[in-house]
Amino acid sequence: MSRRVRAVVLVEGVVQGVGFRPFVYGLATGLGLDGLVGNDERGVFIEVEGAPSTVEEFLTTLRKSPPPLALVERISSGLVPATGEAGFVISGSATGGPRRALVSPDVATCADCLREMGDPADRRYGYAFTNCTNCGPRFTIVHGVPYDRPNTTMAAFKMCADCAREYHDPADRRFHAQPVCCPACGPRLRLLDSGGEEIAGDPVEGTARLLGRGGVLAVKGLGGYHLAALAARADAVTALRERKHREDKPFAVMVPDLDAARRLCDVDAAEEALLTSRARPIVLLRRRADAEVAPLVAPGNRWLGLMLPYTPLHHLLLGRLGAPIVLTSGNVSDEPIVYLDEDAVPRLGGIADAFLTHDRPIHMRTDDSVVRAFRGEDLPIRRSRGYVPHPLTLARPVPRTVLGCGAELKHTFCLARDGHAFVSHHIGDLENYETLRSFAEGVDHFARVFDLAPEVVAHDLHPEYLSTKYALARQGVDLVGVQHHHAHIASCLADNGVAGPVIGVAFDGLGYGEDATLWGGEFLVADLAGFTRAGRLATVPMPGGAAAIRQPWRMAAAHLDAAYEGDVPADLAVVRRNADRWEAVVALARRGVSAPLTSSMGRLFDAVATIIGGRDAITYEGQAAIELEQWADQTEDGAYGCRLVGREPFVVPCAELVRAVVEDLRAGTAPAVIAARFHNAIAHVVADGCARLRDSGGPATVALSGGVFQNLLLLGRATALLEARGFRVLTHHRVPPNDGGISLGQAAVAAARDRLR
Ligand SMILES: [Zn+2]
Ligand SMILES: [Zn+2]
């Protein structure tokens, strides 16, 4: 017998629930190797035995072409004495050691499964829960590790003989697919009326019929319940808005296929790749003028959020309807998305005419992700289903386990250790008990599944944020306070795997500053461990505090009063519209009572939107600034002048900009042109500010972060100007520039400080 060797291999990363064991089985048996493969808490363990060159070939293929859904972090191997045992087996999961295995995100239905669902001769014909090793639910159904059926919400479904055969057959594409099931043994659909009583007949057909009549339906998805209505039916969309108490915030639309997407929006190659990716996010696309959707789907918006079907149920429903549907989170106003069956009828019964539901429980609530394409790459707006809990690889190791508690709006948290950061799914706005509980439970779940016990806890400096209070209440950990805008810049650094120092431009709505004013138009010279505030927007009072966020005309009053030193032109439309309350609000601003000072860029955008466009009050966060971007004439190159004043930190005088806007308005310039000139002016402010800091010895790399940089017009123009001046520009690709990225930034800062200990 020729010489045999036995190699022991450990594969770490996202390697469970992604078809890794069947892949190894096929590879090893194809090469005629003996041995075994199994999952344990660290990942996948393999033993292969055979001729030395064949074992070598096995290892090379393993490294070069692992299964498509796997994210291999590390492959380590060593030799042990050969045993001479013949055959290759898949062994059961071992338990007991430290848990290191990673869980895959949920994956959109694959082409093979779709083909089966459409084949009348297949036993899964028309089955709404078809899945395989390459697709199906993952993160949303896992409650423990290792990723095996008993640790998922599929545990209660006993496989039938046919499914069991597939599951145990190494040659089958469902070999060890944990959620495998079929009409005989798996979950079932049910259609319920608004009171929870079952409606007879085929549930998908019934749902399509009700939607076709203009009904609003709750549809159970992967990470929670959605509310659906035909996108082209004005009466249905209006009813949905009214019942959900959502006034203007755009709804997302699910289209049957790519052709349908192209009938509603312009789709370029990068956007097509995003739409059809395994994560299947909502992609914000330029809406076509002739798009057949009801006006209330996305009022006054040039963009439309589209997504393709990502579960078998969506495919069945959209296939039956052949028309786009609004598909929005199943909740009332700002509450978290409903995901428990027992909550669905009580909480959504007042909105939905009927419920398309099923009996596979959702363990982890997860909203749809939202993304834009910027220069052909991802610009995440909300990172959740399909991406979470994929770890972000960090450039620098995290010595002790860190928990970043996030901020308040668009909340996420982040657990990091070694080279991995696990940024959570989107939790929502952390403003009530329900979202706070969701945050706390989420931390416990991540800690359990990834075996991460936080030793260092990072938090925002704002004393009133529930995330800060949560951090301060944790016992036995080291606390690290991280300034909000430093966290933004650190998130952009971590996103790009860069350590700094950089010039960080952090423009957003508001964040608590080190001087107890509210920052938001900041130039920082920063690395991960620290920063200095090198420039900022001029401060103005926010008359009425939070009221000035909901009523941006108050910000217009504050900015106009500052720009004209009390002598505001009385014929301005914004003054006339708010004449009866103008003086009182200006007095509030001047007295400085209930009027905290802010250097916020988001609030300046609000003020300008109100002055030129008449948006006096908003119904969702960032609305006025978002509308300002929409109005802007993209072909306009003119920019208002703005000279930076002072040193260390320099100040961007808002008054000059506001006066230029008003002069143009009074001269009869079109609002679209004014909006564009204002955007261009801010882009120049960014470039001028950075050039000034580089000239005085600052770095030549710039990081752009904060919610204002979700604005593609500003982001594009600022990036172009900076590059023209020779800067390297870092933008976001893996986490959002908005507060959804804050938790990663906090964790990165805390880890950097921990490395310096
Ligand atoms: Zn599949
Ligand atoms: Zn079955």
mmCIF file of C-alpha atoms in Angstrom, residues 221-544:
data_model
loop_
_atom_site.group_PDB
_atom_site.id
_atom_site.type_symbol
_atom_site.label_atom_id
_atom_site.label_comp_id
_atom_site.label_asym_id
_atom_site.label_seq_id
_atom_site.Cartn_x
_atom_site.Cartn_y
_atom_site.Cartn_z
ATOM 1 C CA GLY A 221 -41.853 37.679 5.440
ATOM 2 C CA LEU A 222 -38.415 36.516 6.517
ATOM 3 C CA GLY A 223 -37.774 38.993 9.317
ATOM 4 C CA GLY A 224 -41.227 40.274 10.106
ATOM 5 C CA TYR A 225 -44.653 41.185 8.781
ATOM 6 C CA HIS A 226 -44.992 43.517 5.823
ATOM 7 C CA LEU A 227 -48.002 45.513 4.746
ATOM 8 C CA ALA A 228 -48.835 45.164 1.077
ATOM 9 C CA ALA A 229 -51.042 46.985 -1.421
ATOM 10 C CA LEU A 230 -51.063 47.215 -5.199
ATOM 11 C CA ALA A 231 -48.615 50.009 -6.019
ATOM 12 C CA ALA A 232 -50.672 51.317 -8.936
ATOM 13 C CA ARG A 233 -53.921 51.607 -6.949
ATOM 14 C CA ALA A 234 -54.260 55.048 -5.421
ATOM 15 C CA ASP A 235 -57.161 54.020 -3.163
ATOM 16 C CA ALA A 236 -55.214 51.115 -1.653
ATOM 17 C CA VAL A 237 -52.025 53.114 -1.098
ATOM 18 C CA THR A 238 -54.026 55.971 0.420
ATOM 19 C CA ALA A 239 -55.767 53.564 2.788
ATOM 20 C CA LEU A 240 -52.431 52.068 3.785
ATOM 21 C CA ARG A 241 -50.969 55.508 4.547
ATOM 22 C CA GLU A 242 -53.961 56.586 6.559
ATOM 23 C CA ARG A 243 -54.231 53.422 8.630
ATOM 24 C CA LYS A 244 -50.498 53.199 9.267
ATOM 25 C CA HIS A 245 -50.354 56.893 10.258
ATOM 26 C CA ARG A 246 -47.503 57.479 7.866
ATOM 27 C CA GLU A 247 -47.848 60.765 6.038
ATOM 28 C CA ASP A 248 -45.049 61.298 3.522
ATOM 29 C CA LYS A 249 -42.222 58.854 4.145
ATOM 30 C CA PRO A 250 -41.736 56.841 0.932
ATOM 31 C CA PHE A 251 -42.917 53.231 0.700
ATOM 32 C CA ALA A 252 -40.751 50.534 -0.855
ATOM 33 C CA VAL A 253 -42.105 48.611 -3.830
ATOM 34 C CA MET A 254 -41.561 44.952 -4.687
ATOM 35 C CA VAL A 255 -41.590 44.263 -8.421
ATOM 36 C CA PRO A 256 -42.093 40.815 -10.000
ATOM 37 C CA ASP A 257 -38.819 40.932 -11.958
ATOM 38 C CA LEU A 258 -36.090 43.097 -13.438
ATOM 39 C CA ASP A 259 -38.191 44.076 -16.461
ATOM 40 C CA ALA A 260 -40.873 45.377 -14.143
ATOM 41 C CA ALA A 261 -38.196 47.329 -12.251
ATOM 42 C CA ARG A 262 -37.088 48.940 -15.511
ATOM 43 C CA ARG A 263 -40.642 50.037 -16.264
ATOM 44 C CA LEU A 264 -40.666 52.059 -13.040
ATOM 45 C CA CYS A 265 -37.071 53.246 -12.708
ATOM 46 C CA ASP A 266 -33.796 53.694 -14.540
ATOM 47 C CA VAL A 267 -31.520 50.815 -13.546
ATOM 48 C CA ASP A 268 -27.806 50.900 -14.348
ATOM 49 C CA ALA A 269 -25.407 47.967 -14.133
ATOM 50 C CA ALA A 270 -24.384 48.582 -10.514
ATOM 51 C CA GLU A 271 -28.007 48.970 -9.474
ATOM 52 C CA GLU A 272 -28.990 45.797 -11.321
ATOM 53 C CA ALA A 273 -26.239 43.932 -9.480
ATOM 54 C CA LEU A 274 -27.599 45.222 -6.159
ATOM 55 C CA LEU A 275 -31.211 44.362 -7.031
ATOM 56 C CA THR A 276 -30.330 40.798 -8.012
ATOM 57 C CA SER A 277 -27.741 40.173 -5.273
ATOM 58 C CA ARG A 278 -28.345 37.382 -2.764
ATOM 59 C CA ALA A 279 -29.095 40.012 -0.115
ATOM 60 C CA ARG A 280 -31.931 41.466 -2.248
ATOM 61 C CA PRO A 281 -32.016 44.892 -0.578
ATOM 62 C CA ILE A 282 -34.333 47.772 -1.367
ATOM 63 C CA VAL A 283 -32.392 49.792 -3.953
ATOM 64 C CA LEU A 284 -33.122 53.502 -4.282
ATOM 65 C CA LEU A 285 -33.493 54.193 -7.993
ATOM 66 C CA ARG A 286 -34.309 57.145 -10.234
ATOM 67 C CA ARG A 287 -38.006 56.962 -10.950
ATOM 68 C CA ARG A 288 -39.165 57.196 -14.550
ATOM 69 C CA ALA A 289 -41.582 59.989 -15.441
ATOM 70 C CA ASP A 290 -44.073 57.433 -16.768
ATOM 71 C CA ALA A 291 -43.802 55.044 -13.799
ATOM 72 C CA GLU A 292 -47.203 53.590 -13.041
ATOM 73 C CA VAL A 293 -47.340 53.925 -9.282
ATOM 74 C CA ALA A 294 -49.837 55.818 -7.183
ATOM 75 C CA PRO A 295 -48.607 59.327 -6.241
ATOM 76 C CA LEU A 296 -48.749 58.503 -2.536
ATOM 77 C CA VAL A 297 -46.200 55.670 -2.823
ATOM 78 C CA ALA A 298 -43.357 58.196 -2.610
ATOM 79 C CA PRO A 299 -44.839 61.694 -2.545
ATOM 80 C CA GLY A 300 -42.714 64.362 -4.195
ATOM 81 C CA ASN A 301 -39.796 61.971 -4.581
ATOM 82 C CA ARG A 302 -37.706 61.499 -7.709
ATOM 83 C CA TRP A 303 -36.401 58.269 -6.266
ATOM 84 C CA LEU A 304 -38.215 55.031 -5.661
ATOM 85 C CA GLY A 305 -37.086 52.131 -3.470
ATOM 86 C CA LEU A 306 -37.473 48.867 -5.390
ATOM 87 C CA MET A 307 -36.726 45.273 -4.470
ATOM 88 C CA LEU A 308 -37.111 41.904 -6.140
ATOM 89 C CA PRO A 309 -38.875 38.902 -4.550
ATOM 90 C CA TYR A 310 -36.562 37.142 -2.097
ATOM 91 C CA THR A 311 -38.639 34.361 -0.568
ATOM 92 C CA PRO A 312 -40.606 31.620 -2.333
ATOM 93 C CA LEU A 313 -43.772 33.207 -0.973
ATOM 94 C CA HIS A 314 -42.922 36.541 -2.630
ATOM 95 C CA HIS A 315 -42.239 34.736 -5.909
ATOM 96 C CA LEU A 316 -45.589 32.947 -5.746
ATOM 97 C CA LEU A 317 -47.511 36.083 -4.856
ATOM 98 C CA LEU A 318 -45.839 38.418 -7.344
ATOM 99 C CA GLY A 319 -46.039 35.717 -10.005
ATOM 100 C CA ARG A 320 -49.779 35.451 -9.463
ATOM 101 C CA LEU A 321 -50.310 39.218 -9.406
ATOM 102 C CA GLY A 322 -47.898 40.165 -12.188
ATOM 103 C CA ALA A 323 -47.866 43.696 -10.795
ATOM 104 C CA PRO A 324 -45.729 45.714 -8.347
ATOM 105 C CA ILE A 325 -46.855 45.948 -4.734
ATOM 106 C CA VAL A 326 -46.011 48.371 -1.984
ATOM 107 C CA LEU A 327 -44.264 46.303 0.671
ATOM 108 C CA THR A 328 -43.585 48.254 3.824
ATOM 109 C CA SER A 329 -42.751 47.309 7.405
ATOM 110 C CA GLY A 330 -45.720 45.951 9.329
ATOM 111 C CA ASN A 331 -45.985 48.457 12.144
ATOM 112 C CA VAL A 332 -47.935 51.450 13.311
ATOM 113 C CA SER A 333 -46.046 54.732 12.767
ATOM 114 C CA ASP A 334 -42.597 54.356 14.367
ATOM 115 C CA GLU A 335 -42.954 51.109 16.307
ATOM 116 C CA PRO A 336 -40.628 48.209 15.464
ATOM 117 C CA ILE A 337 -41.764 45.800 12.730
ATOM 118 C CA VAL A 338 -44.181 43.101 13.997
ATOM 119 C CA TYR A 339 -42.600 39.639 13.833
ATOM 120 C CA LEU A 340 -44.417 37.442 16.365
ATOM 121 C CA ASP A 341 -47.551 35.702 15.129
ATOM 122 C CA GLU A 342 -49.405 36.390 18.357
ATOM 123 C CA ASP A 343 -48.802 40.146 17.888
ATOM 124 C CA ALA A 344 -49.821 40.312 14.253
ATOM 125 C CA VAL A 345 -53.607 40.387 14.502
ATOM 126 C CA PRO A 346 -53.779 42.546 17.656
ATOM 127 C CA ARG A 347 -51.273 45.103 16.377
ATOM 128 C CA LEU A 348 -51.994 45.146 12.655
ATOM 129 C CA GLY A 349 -55.699 44.250 12.703
ATOM 130 C CA GLY A 350 -56.599 47.922 12.342
ATOM 131 C CA ILE A 351 -54.469 48.279 9.229
ATOM 132 C CA ALA A 352 -54.698 44.998 7.346
ATOM 133 C CA ASP A 353 -57.834 43.617 5.737
ATOM 134 C CA ALA A 354 -56.324 40.138 5.920
ATOM 135 C CA PHE A 355 -53.147 38.266 6.906
ATOM 136 C CA LEU A 356 -51.087 35.946 4.760
ATOM 137 C CA THR A 357 -49.197 34.070 7.432
ATOM 138 C CA HIS A 358 -47.560 30.746 8.233
ATOM 139 C CA ASP A 359 -46.319 28.613 11.105
ATOM 140 C CA ARG A 360 -42.534 28.916 10.782
ATOM 141 C CA PRO A 361 -41.651 31.258 13.653
ATOM 142 C CA ILE A 362 -39.310 34.205 13.163
ATOM 143 C CA HIS A 363 -36.694 34.317 15.900
ATOM 144 C CA MET A 364 -34.908 37.558 15.018
ATOM 145 C CA ARG A 365 -36.841 40.546 13.775
ATOM 146 C CA THR A 366 -35.077 41.991 10.730
ATOM 147 C CA ASP A 367 -36.126 44.826 8.440
ATOM 148 C CA ASP A 368 -35.332 45.058 4.748
ATOM 149 C CA SER A 369 -31.992 46.642 3.946
ATOM 150 C CA VAL A 370 -31.798 49.832 1.899
ATOM 151 C CA VAL A 371 -28.924 50.768 -0.370
ATOM 152 C CA ARG A 372 -27.982 53.282 -3.057
ATOM 153 C CA ALA A 373 -25.320 52.909 -5.706
ATOM 154 C CA PHE A 374 -22.614 55.580 -5.634
ATOM 155 C CA ARG A 375 -20.010 55.500 -8.388
ATOM 156 C CA GLY A 376 -20.846 51.884 -9.083
ATOM 157 C CA GLU A 377 -20.442 50.765 -5.474
ATOM 158 C CA ASP A 378 -22.743 50.112 -2.525
ATOM 159 C CA LEU A 379 -23.734 53.022 -0.332
ATOM 160 C CA PRO A 380 -25.736 51.417 2.494
ATOM 161 C CA ILE A 381 -28.601 53.445 3.929
ATOM 162 C CA ARG A 382 -29.973 50.698 6.196
ATOM 163 C CA ARG A 383 -27.971 47.517 6.747
ATOM 164 C CA SER A 384 -30.179 44.681 7.930
ATOM 165 C CA ARG A 385 -31.745 41.609 6.249
ATOM 166 C CA GLY A 386 -29.390 39.813 3.881
ATOM 167 C CA TYR A 387 -26.279 41.496 5.331
ATOM 168 C CA VAL A 388 -26.581 40.881 9.076
ATOM 169 C CA PRO A 389 -24.879 39.119 10.855
ATOM 170 C CA HIS A 390 -22.081 38.961 8.291
ATOM 171 C CA PRO A 391 -19.029 40.169 10.235
ATOM 172 C CA LEU A 392 -17.057 43.146 9.014
ATOM 173 C CA THR A 393 -13.387 42.323 8.905
ATOM 174 C CA LEU A 394 -11.327 44.839 10.850
ATOM 175 C CA ALA A 395 -7.871 46.033 9.861
ATOM 176 C CA ARG A 396 -6.724 46.095 13.496
ATOM 177 C CA PRO A 397 -7.468 43.392 16.066
ATOM 178 C CA VAL A 398 -9.778 44.113 18.988
ATOM 179 C CA PRO A 399 -7.963 42.982 22.163
ATOM 180 C CA ARG A 400 -10.938 42.755 24.538
ATOM 181 C CA THR A 401 -14.541 42.214 23.441
ATOM 182 C CA VAL A 402 -16.181 45.570 22.807
ATOM 183 C CA LEU A 403 -19.840 46.512 22.673
ATOM 184 C CA GLY A 404 -20.674 49.722 20.799
ATOM 185 C CA CYS A 405 -24.103 50.803 22.056
ATOM 186 C CA GLY A 406 -24.948 53.097 19.117
ATOM 187 C CA ALA A 407 -26.754 56.411 19.232
ATOM 188 C CA GLU A 408 -30.505 56.918 19.080
ATOM 189 C CA LEU A 409 -32.025 57.236 15.608
ATOM 190 C CA LYS A 410 -31.612 54.393 13.085
ATOM 191 C CA HIS A 411 -30.110 52.479 15.953
ATOM 192 C CA THR A 412 -27.740 49.530 15.676
ATOM 193 C CA PHE A 413 -25.269 48.020 18.128
ATOM 194 C CA CYS A 414 -21.949 46.358 17.436
ATOM 195 C CA LEU A 415 -19.973 43.589 19.115
ATOM 196 C CA ALA A 416 -16.319 43.265 18.136
ATOM 197 C CA ARG A 417 -13.488 40.948 18.999
ATOM 198 C CA ASP A 418 -10.245 39.902 17.319
ATOM 199 C CA GLY A 419 -10.604 40.802 13.658
ATOM 200 C CA HIS A 420 -14.427 40.829 13.499
ATOM 201 C CA ALA A 421 -17.126 43.412 14.064
ATOM 202 C CA PHE A 422 -20.708 42.163 14.203
ATOM 203 C CA VAL A 423 -22.935 45.147 13.495
ATOM 204 C CA SER A 424 -26.520 44.349 14.424
ATOM 205 C CA HIS A 425 -29.623 44.567 12.316
ATOM 206 C CA HIS A 426 -31.456 47.899 12.228
ATOM 207 C CA ILE A 427 -33.249 48.254 15.574
ATOM 208 C CA GLY A 428 -35.169 51.474 14.847
ATOM 209 C CA ASP A 429 -35.323 54.792 16.644
ATOM 210 C CA LEU A 430 -34.395 54.145 20.252
ATOM 211 C CA GLU A 431 -37.091 56.340 21.694
ATOM 212 C CA ASN A 432 -39.447 53.969 23.459
ATOM 213 C CA TYR A 433 -39.583 50.885 25.633
ATOM 214 C CA GLU A 434 -40.293 48.564 22.721
ATOM 215 C CA THR A 435 -37.125 49.458 20.777
ATOM 216 C CA LEU A 436 -35.028 49.587 23.951
ATOM 217 C CA ARG A 437 -36.116 46.030 24.758
ATOM 218 C CA SER A 438 -35.343 44.999 21.207
ATOM 219 C CA PHE A 439 -31.836 46.469 21.610
ATOM 220 C CA ALA A 440 -31.172 44.758 24.946
ATOM 221 C CA GLU A 441 -32.474 41.388 23.717
ATOM 222 C CA GLY A 442 -30.473 41.784 20.530
ATOM 223 C CA VAL A 443 -27.251 42.300 22.473
ATOM 224 C CA ASP A 444 -27.950 39.162 24.531
ATOM 225 C CA HIS A 445 -28.714 37.153 21.375
ATOM 226 C CA PHE A 446 -25.530 38.237 19.588
ATOM 227 C CA ALA A 447 -23.482 37.648 22.725
ATOM 228 C CA ARG A 448 -24.880 34.106 22.974
ATOM 229 C CA VAL A 449 -24.672 33.151 19.312
ATOM 230 C CA PHE A 450 -21.180 34.542 18.784
ATOM 231 C CA ASP A 451 -19.975 33.818 22.314
ATOM 232 C CA LEU A 452 -18.961 37.398 22.952
ATOM 233 C CA ALA A 453 -19.043 38.767 26.498
ATOM 234 C CA PRO A 454 -18.418 42.517 26.377
ATOM 235 C CA GLU A 455 -15.576 43.726 28.561
ATOM 236 C CA VAL A 456 -15.462 47.237 27.143
ATOM 237 C CA VAL A 457 -18.665 49.173 26.487
ATOM 238 C CA ALA A 458 -18.625 52.257 24.272
ATOM 239 C CA HIS A 459 -21.413 54.825 24.258
ATOM 240 C CA ASP A 460 -22.431 58.241 22.958
ATOM 241 C CA LEU A 461 -21.774 61.333 25.081
ATOM 242 C CA HIS A 462 -25.434 62.376 25.011
ATOM 243 C CA PRO A 463 -26.628 61.775 28.585
ATOM 244 C CA GLU A 464 -30.274 61.415 27.566
ATOM 245 C CA TYR A 465 -29.886 58.734 24.908
ATOM 246 C CA LEU A 466 -31.379 55.430 26.043
ATOM 247 C CA SER A 467 -28.282 53.743 24.569
ATOM 248 C CA THR A 468 -26.064 55.817 26.898
ATOM 249 C CA LYS A 469 -28.221 54.943 29.896
ATOM 250 C CA TYR A 470 -28.086 51.275 28.924
ATOM 251 C CA ALA A 471 -24.280 51.434 28.785
ATOM 252 C CA LEU A 472 -23.953 53.216 32.130
ATOM 253 C CA ALA A 473 -26.168 50.611 33.787
ATOM 254 C CA ARG A 474 -23.960 47.675 32.737
ATOM 255 C CA GLN A 475 -21.954 46.236 35.589
ATOM 256 C CA GLY A 476 -18.363 45.062 35.598
ATOM 257 C CA VAL A 477 -17.252 46.575 32.310
ATOM 258 C CA ASP A 478 -14.959 49.418 31.287
ATOM 259 C CA LEU A 479 -16.927 52.337 29.845
ATOM 260 C CA VAL A 480 -15.671 54.459 26.984
ATOM 261 C CA GLY A 481 -17.542 57.631 25.968
ATOM 262 C CA VAL A 482 -17.155 58.411 22.285
ATOM 263 C CA GLN A 483 -18.086 61.761 20.767
ATOM 264 C CA HIS A 484 -20.807 61.329 18.151
ATOM 265 C CA HIS A 485 -18.964 62.786 15.150
ATOM 266 C CA HIS A 486 -15.723 61.086 16.055
ATOM 267 C CA ALA A 487 -17.727 57.846 15.958
ATOM 268 C CA HIS A 488 -19.012 58.779 12.483
ATOM 269 C CA ILE A 489 -15.472 59.314 11.188
ATOM 270 C CA ALA A 490 -14.199 56.172 12.940
ATOM 271 C CA SER A 491 -17.035 54.187 11.312
ATOM 272 C CA CYS A 492 -15.875 55.416 7.907
ATOM 273 C CA LEU A 493 -12.277 54.452 8.769
ATOM 274 C CA ALA A 494 -13.331 50.986 9.934
ATOM 275 C CA ASP A 495 -15.578 50.655 6.882
ATOM 276 C CA ASN A 496 -12.516 51.235 4.678
ATOM 277 C CA GLY A 497 -9.991 49.371 6.827
ATOM 278 C CA VAL A 498 -7.985 52.565 7.357
ATOM 279 C CA ALA A 499 -6.422 53.629 10.658
ATOM 280 C CA GLY A 500 -5.959 57.349 9.952
ATOM 281 C CA PRO A 501 -5.123 60.057 10.659
ATOM 282 C CA VAL A 502 -7.582 61.679 8.272
ATOM 283 C CA ILE A 503 -9.491 64.871 7.910
ATOM 284 C CA GLY A 504 -12.976 63.775 8.892
ATOM 285 C CA VAL A 505 -15.917 65.762 7.589
ATOM 286 C CA ALA A 506 -18.938 64.785 9.695
ATOM 287 C CA PHE A 507 -22.178 66.446 8.593
ATOM 288 C CA ASP A 508 -25.417 65.290 10.184
ATOM 289 C CA GLY A 509 -28.525 66.349 12.055
ATOM 290 C CA LEU A 510 -27.262 66.571 15.619
ATOM 291 C CA GLY A 511 -24.796 65.004 17.994
ATOM 292 C CA TYR A 512 -23.713 65.912 21.482
ATOM 293 C CA GLY A 513 -20.469 67.905 21.417
ATOM 294 C CA GLU A 514 -17.661 67.973 23.941
ATOM 295 C CA ASP A 515 -18.561 71.573 24.775
ATOM 296 C CA ALA A 516 -22.207 70.566 25.429
ATOM 297 C CA THR A 517 -23.433 72.357 22.286
ATOM 298 C CA LEU A 518 -25.048 70.312 19.543
ATOM 299 C CA TRP A 519 -22.565 69.590 16.772
ATOM 300 C CA GLY A 520 -23.311 68.538 13.221
ATOM 301 C CA GLY A 521 -21.168 70.492 10.750
ATOM 302 C CA GLU A 522 -17.729 69.327 11.816
ATOM 303 C CA PHE A 523 -14.211 69.102 10.412
ATOM 304 C CA LEU A 524 -12.141 66.799 12.626
ATOM 305 C CA VAL A 525 -8.523 65.779 12.333
ATOM 306 C CA ALA A 526 -8.915 62.263 13.621
ATOM 307 C CA ASP A 527 -7.576 58.774 13.919
ATOM 308 C CA LEU A 528 -9.332 55.884 15.634
ATOM 309 C CA ALA A 529 -8.149 56.806 19.117
ATOM 310 C CA GLY A 530 -8.793 60.553 19.151
ATOM 311 C CA PHE A 531 -9.565 63.785 17.317
ATOM 312 C CA THR A 532 -9.304 67.531 17.385
ATOM 313 C CA ARG A 533 -12.118 69.757 16.187
ATOM 314 C CA ALA A 534 -10.443 71.674 13.376
ATOM 315 C CA GLY A 535 -13.400 73.458 11.807
ATOM 316 C CA ARG A 536 -17.138 73.826 12.183
ATOM 317 C CA LEU A 537 -20.251 75.543 10.966
ATOM 318 C CA ALA A 538 -21.173 78.815 12.679
ATOM 319 C CA THR A 539 -23.604 78.146 15.503
ATOM 320 C CA VAL A 540 -27.194 79.347 15.598
ATOM 321 C CA PRO A 541 -29.842 78.749 18.242
ATOM 322 C CA MET A 542 -32.410 75.979 17.714
ATOM 323 C CA PRO A 543 -35.552 77.788 18.863
ATOM 324 C CA GLY A 544 -37.628 75.371 20.907
#
